[in-house]
């Protein structure tokens, strides 16, 4: 008897569980019925609004109703079960809230891009949300927010309306009719299917929700609400096939956020995502009805602007850039960002979309090279320029690992006895075909990318290792980049190489330009002092071309001046003032206990003038071109015995400039 009671109790409990499971399933069924009923009502109401609203197009553009439109709105919110609505234009931007007319929208609300509205515009499918309003002020106990399209005269959507429907009575009716069915169905489920049926229902509901979520994820970028890359290409192709997109009348615009990585690194990825959303909203707020935009990855966006005049296109781009550049407050921090923009316009040839995007990307790349925060329109010559730039970048990036870098050495001469006293190490780089790339081309790129730091360390080590085998009186001179001072380890590297190769510090000369002292003054001062304390010679290169060279001479206590080649090459030209300038520079250097080197000497006349001025060291094609290591031994054997005599090399000037 006791066992029977247990079984009976178990059956009662199981039946009750099945009843509540059935009731839960019926609740879902009721909600679905309410949603279907609300969608039908909302679509009918949207048709009613479209046919009764005077000048609907103007209202969608301005969001400010006139007297007649206000009267229509007052009537509309009393039709059926509607108690409120929001109106969105053809771009998914909020333009009007029925019960907040006359009150300005909150800051940024008009530019906000509503994901549900945009989804309705793109798919035509309504978005329905059933809400419990029992704990909300001014809301029915149960209401529905239904996003449905607003049809135009031709039946196509001209906007979206979010209709608020009071479904309390409908819900009560459905529940009253279904309550008895819930009891019966609970027993039926218990007898016929039991737990497996409930599990099947739960699983099916999960699959439906998962499938819908996957579908949405496949179409929309979840951060910005714009199209993702796949849906962008799908929609563009669909519009092209339907005759709604003529690429010949479409501008392809590539947009990139300047220094977005710094925002992520400084403020975190959450803030970075919020800033991406800010940019997405800015783009959405300026889209026209026929335009198409997407976030295609990272901080890159693409926009197809259809049928725009040059002036309208300019207004679109500048409007987006201006909106983005306005400070946005994220987590209590005001962040300002800027955009680089590349544009491709039809230039003939019938190119496909991907080719046009490639050319817009080239224009964007050029905008970044010009300093960012600007817009560049593609021109045919850009293609060759950027292709060359990328070739050089590739050579720089893989230069060390592929052994494409090489040191050349140019002699420095003591005019007393024409004796070789040292060599300047000059960096050379070959591309993949073995052709040399001018230093004036690859050095700035290496500095910009930061590759100059490991490259500069390699140059230092190679120069010291090479000079170890030279006669003891010879030094090696190495140029330093401003970037090499950034991490504060330059002195450490120099000291380590001097120790590793047993190289005397007095035989190492390091050349810096005035740009270092301007850009890295806080980093450079102590490091230059530490290098001097090691016994290394510090030289100011290209002296005479800067703005504050005289002030830096005493402030940083240089050991040597290198006179810029432009002064040397002016000898014998004009009224002879160049000789006076050279005389002044050399005297100044000597007064400050510095040696002076003149570079760029190409003629016998230039050498003679500098010798009369007591310049300490000479350098230039007149005495020797930069040479690879393989030519060093023959050169040293020849010029360590015989006096150095050279023919004039007037034609060598251009070559020396190219040689760096």
PDB file of C-alpha atoms in Angstrom, residues 19-34 130 132 142 174-175 178 182 205:
ATOM      1  CA  UNK A  19       0.540  20.228 -17.229  1.00  0.00           C
ATOM      2  CA  UNK A  20       2.869  23.113 -16.552  1.00  0.00           C
ATOM      3  CA  UNK A  21       5.038  22.090 -19.488  1.00  0.00           C
ATOM      4  CA  UNK A  22       1.983  22.102 -21.698  1.00  0.00           C
ATOM      5  CA  UNK A  23       0.913  25.437 -20.249  1.00  0.00           C
ATOM      6  CA  UNK A  24       4.395  26.827 -20.959  1.00  0.00           C
ATOM      7  CA  UNK A  25       4.185  25.593 -24.522  1.00  0.00           C
ATOM      8  CA  UNK A  26       0.745  27.130 -24.848  1.00  0.00           C
ATOM      9  CA  UNK A  27       2.098  30.418 -23.501  1.00  0.00           C
ATOM     10  CA  UNK A  28       4.597  30.378 -26.348  1.00  0.00           C
ATOM     11  CA  UNK A  29       1.723  29.571 -28.710  1.00  0.00           C
ATOM     12  CA  UNK A  30      -0.297  32.456 -27.272  1.00  0.00           C
ATOM     13  CA  UNK A  31       2.666  34.808 -27.670  1.00  0.00           C
ATOM     14  CA  UNK A  32       3.084  33.661 -31.264  1.00  0.00           C
ATOM     15  CA  UNK A  33      -0.615  34.221 -31.925  1.00  0.00           C
ATOM     16  CA  UNK A  34      -0.407  37.682 -30.352  1.00  0.00           C
ATOM     17  CA  UNK A 130       5.926  41.182 -27.169  1.00  0.00           C
ATOM     18  CA  UNK A 132       5.101  42.972 -20.375  1.00  0.00           C
ATOM     19  CA  UNK A 142       0.806  43.621 -22.453  1.00  0.00           C
ATOM     20  CA  UNK A 174      -6.392  33.849 -26.167  1.00  0.00           C
ATOM     21  CA  UNK A 175      -5.519  32.739 -22.660  1.00  0.00           C
ATOM     22  CA  UNK A 178      -6.588  28.022 -24.171  1.00  0.00           C
ATOM     23  CA  UNK A 182      -3.896  23.296 -21.278  1.00  0.00           C
ATOM     24  CA  UNK A 205      12.277  26.109 -30.224  1.00  0.00           C
TER      25      UNK A 205
END
